[in-house]
PDB file of C-alpha atoms in Angstrom:
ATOM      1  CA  UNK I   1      -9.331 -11.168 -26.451  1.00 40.00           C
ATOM      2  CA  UNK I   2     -11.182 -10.299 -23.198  1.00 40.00           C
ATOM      3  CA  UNK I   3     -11.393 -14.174 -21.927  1.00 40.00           C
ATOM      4  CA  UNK I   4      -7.770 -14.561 -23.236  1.00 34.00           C
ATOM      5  CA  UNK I   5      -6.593 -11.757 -21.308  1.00 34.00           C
ATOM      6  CA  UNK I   6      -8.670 -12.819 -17.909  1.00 33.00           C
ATOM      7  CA  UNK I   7      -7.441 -16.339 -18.326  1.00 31.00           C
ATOM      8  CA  UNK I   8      -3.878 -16.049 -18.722  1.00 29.00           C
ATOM      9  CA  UNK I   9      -3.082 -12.918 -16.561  1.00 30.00           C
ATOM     10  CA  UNK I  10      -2.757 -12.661 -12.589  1.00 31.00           C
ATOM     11  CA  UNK I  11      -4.554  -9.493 -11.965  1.00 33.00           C
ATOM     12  CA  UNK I  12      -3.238  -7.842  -8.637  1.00 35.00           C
ATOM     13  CA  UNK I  13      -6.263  -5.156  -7.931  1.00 38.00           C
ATOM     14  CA  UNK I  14      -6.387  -2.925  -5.003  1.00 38.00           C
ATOM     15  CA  UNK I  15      -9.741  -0.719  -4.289  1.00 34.00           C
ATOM     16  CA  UNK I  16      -9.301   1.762  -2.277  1.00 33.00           C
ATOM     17  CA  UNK I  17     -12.174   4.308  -1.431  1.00 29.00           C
ATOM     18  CA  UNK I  18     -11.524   7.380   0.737  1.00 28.00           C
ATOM     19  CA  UNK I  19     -13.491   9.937   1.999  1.00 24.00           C
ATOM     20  CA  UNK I  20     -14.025  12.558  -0.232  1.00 26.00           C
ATOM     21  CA  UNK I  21     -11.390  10.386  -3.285  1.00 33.00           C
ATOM     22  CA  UNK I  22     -12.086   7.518  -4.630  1.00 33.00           C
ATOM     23  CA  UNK I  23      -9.326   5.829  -6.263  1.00 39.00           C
ATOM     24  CA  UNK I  24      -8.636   2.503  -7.870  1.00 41.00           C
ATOM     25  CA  UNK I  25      -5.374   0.730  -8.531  1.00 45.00           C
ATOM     26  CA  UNK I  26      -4.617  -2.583 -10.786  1.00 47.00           C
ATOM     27  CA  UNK I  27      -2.063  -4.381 -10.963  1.00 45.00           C
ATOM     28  CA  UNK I  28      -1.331  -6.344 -13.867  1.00 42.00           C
ATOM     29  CA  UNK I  29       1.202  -9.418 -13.450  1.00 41.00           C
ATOM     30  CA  UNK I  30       3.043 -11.951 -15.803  1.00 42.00           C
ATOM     31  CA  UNK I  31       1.823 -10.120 -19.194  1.00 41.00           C
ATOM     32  CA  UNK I  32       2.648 -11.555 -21.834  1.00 44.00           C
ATOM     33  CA  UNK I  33       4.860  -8.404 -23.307  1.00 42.00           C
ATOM     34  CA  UNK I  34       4.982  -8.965 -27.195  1.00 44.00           C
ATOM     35  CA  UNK I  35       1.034  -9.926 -27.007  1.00 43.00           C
ATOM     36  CA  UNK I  36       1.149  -7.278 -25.051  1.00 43.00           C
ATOM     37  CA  UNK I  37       2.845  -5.017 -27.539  1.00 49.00           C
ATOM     38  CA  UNK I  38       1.083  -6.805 -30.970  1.00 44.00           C
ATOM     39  CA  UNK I  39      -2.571  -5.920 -29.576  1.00 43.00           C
ATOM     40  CA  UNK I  40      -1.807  -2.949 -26.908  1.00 49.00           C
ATOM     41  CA  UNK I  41      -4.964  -0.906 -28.623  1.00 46.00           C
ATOM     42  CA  UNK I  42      -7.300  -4.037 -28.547  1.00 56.00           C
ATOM     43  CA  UNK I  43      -6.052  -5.081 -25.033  1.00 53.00           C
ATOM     44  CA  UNK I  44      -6.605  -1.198 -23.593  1.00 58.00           C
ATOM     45  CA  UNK I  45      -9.867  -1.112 -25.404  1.00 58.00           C
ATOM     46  CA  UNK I  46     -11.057  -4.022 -23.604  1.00 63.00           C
ATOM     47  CA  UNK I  47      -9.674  -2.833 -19.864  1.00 59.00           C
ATOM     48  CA  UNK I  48     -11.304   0.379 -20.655  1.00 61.00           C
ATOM     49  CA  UNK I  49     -14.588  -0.872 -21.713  1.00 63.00           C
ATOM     50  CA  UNK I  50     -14.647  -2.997 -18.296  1.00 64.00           C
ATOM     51  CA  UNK I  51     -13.250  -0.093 -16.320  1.00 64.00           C
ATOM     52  CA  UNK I  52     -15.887   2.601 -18.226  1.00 64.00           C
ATOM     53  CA  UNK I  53     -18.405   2.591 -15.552  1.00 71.00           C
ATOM     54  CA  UNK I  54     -16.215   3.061 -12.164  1.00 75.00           C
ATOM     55  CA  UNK I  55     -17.028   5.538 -10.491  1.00 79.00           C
ATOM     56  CA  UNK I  56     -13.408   6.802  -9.781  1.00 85.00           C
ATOM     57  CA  UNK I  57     -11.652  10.179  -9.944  1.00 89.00           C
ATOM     58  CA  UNK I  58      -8.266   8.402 -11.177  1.00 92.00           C
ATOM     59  CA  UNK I  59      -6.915   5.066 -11.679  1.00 92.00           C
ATOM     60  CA  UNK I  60      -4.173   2.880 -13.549  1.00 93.00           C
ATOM     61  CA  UNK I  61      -3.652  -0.261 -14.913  1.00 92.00           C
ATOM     62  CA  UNK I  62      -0.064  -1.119 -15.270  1.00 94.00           C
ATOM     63  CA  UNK I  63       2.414  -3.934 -16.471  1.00 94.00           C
ATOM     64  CA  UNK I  64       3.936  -4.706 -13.324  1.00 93.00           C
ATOM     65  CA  UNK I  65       7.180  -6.332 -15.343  1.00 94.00           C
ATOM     66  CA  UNK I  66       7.404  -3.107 -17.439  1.00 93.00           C
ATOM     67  CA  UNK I  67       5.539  -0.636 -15.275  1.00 92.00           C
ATOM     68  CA  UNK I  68       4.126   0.467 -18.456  1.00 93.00           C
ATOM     69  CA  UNK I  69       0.706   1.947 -18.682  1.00 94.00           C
ATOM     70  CA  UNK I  70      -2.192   0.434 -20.295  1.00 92.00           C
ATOM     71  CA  UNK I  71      -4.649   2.732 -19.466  1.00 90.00           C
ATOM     72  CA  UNK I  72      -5.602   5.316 -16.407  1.00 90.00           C
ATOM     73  CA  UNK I  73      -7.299   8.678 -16.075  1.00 91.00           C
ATOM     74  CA  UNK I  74      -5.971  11.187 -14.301  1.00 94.00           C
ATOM     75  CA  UNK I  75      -2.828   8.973 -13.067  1.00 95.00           C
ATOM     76  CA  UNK I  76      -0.438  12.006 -12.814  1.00 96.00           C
ATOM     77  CA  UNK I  77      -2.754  14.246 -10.525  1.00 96.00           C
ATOM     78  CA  UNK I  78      -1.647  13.908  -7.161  1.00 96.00           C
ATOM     79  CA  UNK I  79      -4.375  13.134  -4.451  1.00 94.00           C
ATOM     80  CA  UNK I  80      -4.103  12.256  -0.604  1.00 94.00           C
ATOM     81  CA  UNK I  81      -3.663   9.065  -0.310  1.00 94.00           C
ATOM     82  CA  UNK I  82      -5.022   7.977   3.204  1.00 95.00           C
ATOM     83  CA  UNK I  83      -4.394   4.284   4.426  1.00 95.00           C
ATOM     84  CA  UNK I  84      -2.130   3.630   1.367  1.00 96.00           C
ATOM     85  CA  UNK I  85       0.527   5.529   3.305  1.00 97.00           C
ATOM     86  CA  UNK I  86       0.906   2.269   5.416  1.00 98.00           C
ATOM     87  CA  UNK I  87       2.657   1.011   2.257  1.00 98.00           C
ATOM     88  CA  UNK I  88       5.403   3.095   2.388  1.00 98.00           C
ATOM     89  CA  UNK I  89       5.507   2.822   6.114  1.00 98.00           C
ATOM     90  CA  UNK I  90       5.495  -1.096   6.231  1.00 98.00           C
ATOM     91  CA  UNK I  91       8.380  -0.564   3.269  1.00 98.00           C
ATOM     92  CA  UNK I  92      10.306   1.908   5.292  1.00 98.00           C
ATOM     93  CA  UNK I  93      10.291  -0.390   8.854  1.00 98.00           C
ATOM     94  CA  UNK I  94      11.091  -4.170   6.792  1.00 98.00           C
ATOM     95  CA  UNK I  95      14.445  -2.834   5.394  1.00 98.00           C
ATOM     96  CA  UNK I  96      15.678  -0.826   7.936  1.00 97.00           C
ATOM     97  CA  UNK I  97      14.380  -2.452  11.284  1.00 98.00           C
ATOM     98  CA  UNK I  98      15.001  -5.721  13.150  1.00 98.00           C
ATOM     99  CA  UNK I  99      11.509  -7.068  13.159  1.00 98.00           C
ATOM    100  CA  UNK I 100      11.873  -9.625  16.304  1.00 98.00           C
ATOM    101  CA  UNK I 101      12.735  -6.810  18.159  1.00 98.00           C
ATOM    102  CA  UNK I 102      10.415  -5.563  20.957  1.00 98.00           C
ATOM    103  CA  UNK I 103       9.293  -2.323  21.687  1.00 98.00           C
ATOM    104  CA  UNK I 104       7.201  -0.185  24.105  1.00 98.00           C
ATOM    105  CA  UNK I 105       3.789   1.880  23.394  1.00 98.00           C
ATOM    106  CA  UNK I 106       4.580   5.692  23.888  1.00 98.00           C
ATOM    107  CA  UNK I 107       1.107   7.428  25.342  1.00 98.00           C
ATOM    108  CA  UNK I 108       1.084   9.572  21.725  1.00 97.00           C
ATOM    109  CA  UNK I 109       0.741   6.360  19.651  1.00 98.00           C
ATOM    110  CA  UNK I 110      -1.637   4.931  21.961  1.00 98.00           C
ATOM    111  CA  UNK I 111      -3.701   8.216  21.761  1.00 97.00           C
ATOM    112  CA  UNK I 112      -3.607   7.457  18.048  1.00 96.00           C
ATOM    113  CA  UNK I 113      -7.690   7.760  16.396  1.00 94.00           C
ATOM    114  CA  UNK I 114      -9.064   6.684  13.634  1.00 95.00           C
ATOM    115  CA  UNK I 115      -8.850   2.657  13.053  1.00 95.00           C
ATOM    116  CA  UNK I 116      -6.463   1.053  15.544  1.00 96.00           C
ATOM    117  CA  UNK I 117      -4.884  -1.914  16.962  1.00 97.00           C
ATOM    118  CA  UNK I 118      -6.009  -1.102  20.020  1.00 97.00           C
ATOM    119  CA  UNK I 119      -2.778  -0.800  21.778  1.00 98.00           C
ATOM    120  CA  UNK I 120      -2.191   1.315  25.610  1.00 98.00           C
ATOM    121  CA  UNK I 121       0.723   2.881  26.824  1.00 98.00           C
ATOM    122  CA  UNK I 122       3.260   1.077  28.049  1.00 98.00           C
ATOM    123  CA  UNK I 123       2.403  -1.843  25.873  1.00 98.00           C
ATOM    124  CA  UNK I 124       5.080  -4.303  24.587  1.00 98.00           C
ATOM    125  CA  UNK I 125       4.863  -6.065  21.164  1.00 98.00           C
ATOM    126  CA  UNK I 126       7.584  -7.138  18.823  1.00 98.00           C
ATOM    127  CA  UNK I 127       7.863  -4.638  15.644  1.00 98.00           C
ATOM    128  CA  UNK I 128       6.688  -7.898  13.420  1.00 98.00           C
ATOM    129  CA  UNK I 129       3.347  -8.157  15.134  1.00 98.00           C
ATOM    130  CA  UNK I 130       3.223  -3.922  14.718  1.00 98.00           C
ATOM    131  CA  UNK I 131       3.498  -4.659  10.877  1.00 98.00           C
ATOM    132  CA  UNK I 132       0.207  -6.974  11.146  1.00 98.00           C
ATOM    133  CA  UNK I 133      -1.181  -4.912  13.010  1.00 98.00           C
ATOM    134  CA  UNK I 134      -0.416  -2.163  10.811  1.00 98.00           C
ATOM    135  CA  UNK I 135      -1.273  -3.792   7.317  1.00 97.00           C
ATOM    136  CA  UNK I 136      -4.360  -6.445   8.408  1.00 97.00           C
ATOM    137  CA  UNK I 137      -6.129  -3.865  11.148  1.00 96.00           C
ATOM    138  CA  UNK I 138      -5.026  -0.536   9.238  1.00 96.00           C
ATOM    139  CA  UNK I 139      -3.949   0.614  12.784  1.00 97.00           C
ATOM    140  CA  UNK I 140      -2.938   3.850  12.887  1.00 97.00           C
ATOM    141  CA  UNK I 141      -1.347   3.382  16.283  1.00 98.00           C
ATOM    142  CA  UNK I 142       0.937   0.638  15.138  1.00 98.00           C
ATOM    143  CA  UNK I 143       1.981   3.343  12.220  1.00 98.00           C
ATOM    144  CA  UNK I 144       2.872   5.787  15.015  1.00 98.00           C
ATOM    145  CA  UNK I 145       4.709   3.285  17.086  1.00 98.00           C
ATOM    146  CA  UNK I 146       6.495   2.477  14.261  1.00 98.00           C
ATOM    147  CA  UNK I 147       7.472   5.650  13.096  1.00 98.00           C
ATOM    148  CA  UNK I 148       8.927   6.802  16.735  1.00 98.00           C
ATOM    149  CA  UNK I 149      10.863   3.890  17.068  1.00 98.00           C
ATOM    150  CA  UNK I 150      12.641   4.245  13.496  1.00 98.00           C
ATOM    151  CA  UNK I 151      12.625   8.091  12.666  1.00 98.00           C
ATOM    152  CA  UNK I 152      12.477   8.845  16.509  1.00 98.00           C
ATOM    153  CA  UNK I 153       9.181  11.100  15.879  1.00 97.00           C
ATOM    154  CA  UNK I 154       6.665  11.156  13.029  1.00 97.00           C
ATOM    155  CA  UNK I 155       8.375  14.111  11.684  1.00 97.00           C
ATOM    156  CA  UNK I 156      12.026  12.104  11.594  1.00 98.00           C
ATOM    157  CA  UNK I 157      10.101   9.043  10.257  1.00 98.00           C
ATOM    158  CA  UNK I 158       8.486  11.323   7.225  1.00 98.00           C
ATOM    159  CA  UNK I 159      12.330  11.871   6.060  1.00 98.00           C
ATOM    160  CA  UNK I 160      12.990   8.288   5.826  1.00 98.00           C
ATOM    161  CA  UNK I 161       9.596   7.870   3.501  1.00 98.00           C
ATOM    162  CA  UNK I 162      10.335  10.992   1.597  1.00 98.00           C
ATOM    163  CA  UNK I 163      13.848   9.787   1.040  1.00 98.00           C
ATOM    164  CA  UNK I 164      12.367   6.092  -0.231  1.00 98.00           C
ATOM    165  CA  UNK I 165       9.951   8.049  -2.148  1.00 98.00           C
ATOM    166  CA  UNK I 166      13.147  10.209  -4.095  1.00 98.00           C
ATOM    167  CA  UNK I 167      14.811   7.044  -4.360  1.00 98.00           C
ATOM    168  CA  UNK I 168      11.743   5.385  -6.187  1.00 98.00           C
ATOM    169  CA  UNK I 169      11.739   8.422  -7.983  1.00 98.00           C
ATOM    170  CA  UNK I 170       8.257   9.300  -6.838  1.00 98.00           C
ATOM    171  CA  UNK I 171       8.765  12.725  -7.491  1.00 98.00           C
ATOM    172  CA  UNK I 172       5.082  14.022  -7.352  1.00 98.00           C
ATOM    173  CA  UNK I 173       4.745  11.726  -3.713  1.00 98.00           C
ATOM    174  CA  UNK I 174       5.430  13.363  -0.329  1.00 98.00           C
ATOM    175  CA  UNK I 175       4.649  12.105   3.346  1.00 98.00           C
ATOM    176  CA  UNK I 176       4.231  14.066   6.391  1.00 97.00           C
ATOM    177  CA  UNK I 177       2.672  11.029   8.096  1.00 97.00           C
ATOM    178  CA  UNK I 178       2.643   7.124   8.650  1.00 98.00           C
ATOM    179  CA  UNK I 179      -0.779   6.678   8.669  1.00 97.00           C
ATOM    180  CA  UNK I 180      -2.740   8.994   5.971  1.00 95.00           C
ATOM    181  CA  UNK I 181      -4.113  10.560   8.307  1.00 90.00           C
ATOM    182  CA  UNK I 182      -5.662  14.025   6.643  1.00 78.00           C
ATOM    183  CA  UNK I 183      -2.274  16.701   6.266  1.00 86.00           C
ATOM    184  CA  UNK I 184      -2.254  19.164   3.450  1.00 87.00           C
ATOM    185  CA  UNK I 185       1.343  18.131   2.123  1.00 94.00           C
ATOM    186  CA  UNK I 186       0.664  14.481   2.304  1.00 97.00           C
ATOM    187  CA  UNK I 187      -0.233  13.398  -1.318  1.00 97.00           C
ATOM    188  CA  UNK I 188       0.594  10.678  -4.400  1.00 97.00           C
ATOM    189  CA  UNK I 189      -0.952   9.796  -7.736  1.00 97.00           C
ATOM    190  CA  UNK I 190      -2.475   6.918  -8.819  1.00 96.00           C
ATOM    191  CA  UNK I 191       0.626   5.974 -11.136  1.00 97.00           C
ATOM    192  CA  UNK I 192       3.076   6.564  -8.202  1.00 98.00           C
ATOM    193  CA  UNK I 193       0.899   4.486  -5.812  1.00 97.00           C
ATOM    194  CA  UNK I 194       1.230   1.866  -8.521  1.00 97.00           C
ATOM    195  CA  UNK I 195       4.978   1.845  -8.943  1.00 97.00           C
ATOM    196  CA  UNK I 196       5.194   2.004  -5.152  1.00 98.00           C
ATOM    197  CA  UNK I 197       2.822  -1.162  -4.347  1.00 97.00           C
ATOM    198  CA  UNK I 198       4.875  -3.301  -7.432  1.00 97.00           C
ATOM    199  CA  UNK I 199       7.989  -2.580  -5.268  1.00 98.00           C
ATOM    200  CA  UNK I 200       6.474  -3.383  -1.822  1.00 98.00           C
ATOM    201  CA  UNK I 201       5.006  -6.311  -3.478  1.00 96.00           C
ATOM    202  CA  UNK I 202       8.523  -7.646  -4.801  1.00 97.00           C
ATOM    203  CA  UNK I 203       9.339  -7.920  -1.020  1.00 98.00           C
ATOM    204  CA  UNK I 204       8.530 -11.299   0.610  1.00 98.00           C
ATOM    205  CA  UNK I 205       8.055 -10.012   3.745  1.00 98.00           C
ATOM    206  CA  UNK I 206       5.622  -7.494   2.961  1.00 98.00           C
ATOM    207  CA  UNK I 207       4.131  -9.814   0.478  1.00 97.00           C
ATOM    208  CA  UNK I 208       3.464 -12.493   3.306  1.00 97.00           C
ATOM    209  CA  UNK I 209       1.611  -9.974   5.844  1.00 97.00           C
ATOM    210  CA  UNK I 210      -0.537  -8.164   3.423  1.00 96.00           C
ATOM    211  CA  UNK I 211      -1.527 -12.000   1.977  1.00 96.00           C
ATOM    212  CA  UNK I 212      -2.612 -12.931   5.601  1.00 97.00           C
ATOM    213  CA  UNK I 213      -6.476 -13.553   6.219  1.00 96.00           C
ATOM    214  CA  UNK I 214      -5.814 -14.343   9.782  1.00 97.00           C
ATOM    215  CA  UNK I 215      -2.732 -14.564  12.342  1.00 97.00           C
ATOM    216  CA  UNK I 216      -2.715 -14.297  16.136  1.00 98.00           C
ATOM    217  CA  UNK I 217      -0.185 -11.315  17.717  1.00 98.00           C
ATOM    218  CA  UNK I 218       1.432 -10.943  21.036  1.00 98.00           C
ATOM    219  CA  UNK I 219       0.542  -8.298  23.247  1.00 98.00           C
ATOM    220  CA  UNK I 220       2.373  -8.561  26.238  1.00 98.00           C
ATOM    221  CA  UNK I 221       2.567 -11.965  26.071  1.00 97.00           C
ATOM    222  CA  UNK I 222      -0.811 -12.258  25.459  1.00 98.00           C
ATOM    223  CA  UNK I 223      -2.365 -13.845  22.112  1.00 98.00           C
ATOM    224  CA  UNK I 224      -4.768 -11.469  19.754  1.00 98.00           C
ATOM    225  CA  UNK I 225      -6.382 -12.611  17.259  1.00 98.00           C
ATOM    226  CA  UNK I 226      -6.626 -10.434  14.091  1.00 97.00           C
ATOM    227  CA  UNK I 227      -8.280 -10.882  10.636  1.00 96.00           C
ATOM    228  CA  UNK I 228      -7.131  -8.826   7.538  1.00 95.00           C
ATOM    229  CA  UNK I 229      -9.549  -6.115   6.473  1.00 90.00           C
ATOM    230  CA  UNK I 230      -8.778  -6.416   2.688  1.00 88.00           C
ATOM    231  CA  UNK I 231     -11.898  -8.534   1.180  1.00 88.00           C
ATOM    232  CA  UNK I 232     -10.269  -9.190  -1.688  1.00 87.00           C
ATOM    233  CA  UNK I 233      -8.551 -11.983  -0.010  1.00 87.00           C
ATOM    234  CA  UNK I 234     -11.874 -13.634   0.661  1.00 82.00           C
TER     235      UNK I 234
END
């Protein structure tokens, strides 16, 4: 059942280890659903004897046609969820913002730590090129560029996620940030994270950047070269 299930399935898996949490999240695509629903205790017995020795306080494997569970521990406890923010960010700014538009560095998103672009104030770079930034760098001052220019501050921006999040029905999910960075009310659970990469995903927009190895950017008017930190594409 094991080579079967490798063979014929398109396993979308995204590690994701953060200080402190360590959480992994898989993806499970074109299942076949009434195999699927014939052998579900084989089929979990398998994924958990595979998945038995991470090291992982929670994780889910899902059907990402049904969204149904196959297995997890500790799915439902909600956890910060760091860089995985940028997900709902990236969502937020592809259906609600013209992404050839071009925008200007404020000196708070510049001032941005942790991993970056590496944009200055007063730089000017087109909200698509933001996005790559955002999603192959993990730069947390594209997420606060992006988040002033739609929400008009990070606060304002948090609304928009939040209200995503209640329309995804992510009810144990709430964002005070765009980035991840550390805030005691910023949180998700594995199964949420799930249900809110399958949707992202579903996008072919979002799809497209976060399948990029490599692209080159525009920085005012000047080419950047920038490689995609997710090894998984390698």
């Amino acid at each position: 059942m094991k080579k079967i299930l490798y063979k014929s399935i398109f396993i979308f898996c995204f590690v994701f280890i953060f200080l402190q949490v360590c959480s992994t999240y898989i993806f499970a695509d074109d299942l076949d659903t009434e195999t699927i629903d014939n052998s579900s205790i084989n089929v979990s017995a398998n994924i958990s004897n595979d998945l038995s020795s991470i090291n992982s306080r929670s994780y889910v494997v899902i059907d990402r046609n049904s969204e149904r569970i196959l297995i997890g521990k500790n799915e439902t406890q909600k956890r910060k969820m760091a860089s995985t923010t940028k997900i709902m960010t990236a969502t937020v700014i592809i259906e609600n913002c013209n992404l050839d538009e071009t925008i200007e560095i404020s000196k708070k998103a510049a001032g941005t730590g942790g991993s970056r672009l590496g944009l200055k104030t007063g730089d000017k770079i087109t909200i698509r090129d933001l996005l790559y930034g955002l999603m192959l760098c993990s730069g947390n001052d594209a997420a606060v560029a992006l988040a002033e220019h739609a929400g008009g501050s990070i606060e304002g921006f948090a609304e928009l996620m939040n209200r995503k999040a209640t329309e995804l029905h992510l009810d144990n999910t709430h964002f005070e940030t765009p980035h991840g960075l550390d805030s005691d009310n910023h949180y998700t659970t594995a199964y949420e994270l799930a249900i809110l990469s399958n949707y992202a995903l579903k996008n072919e927009t979002f799809s497209k950047i976060v399948g990029t190895k490599n692209c080159t950017i525009s920085i005012n008017g000047y080419p950047k070269n920038i490689s995609n930190t997710n090894e998984l594409l390698r």
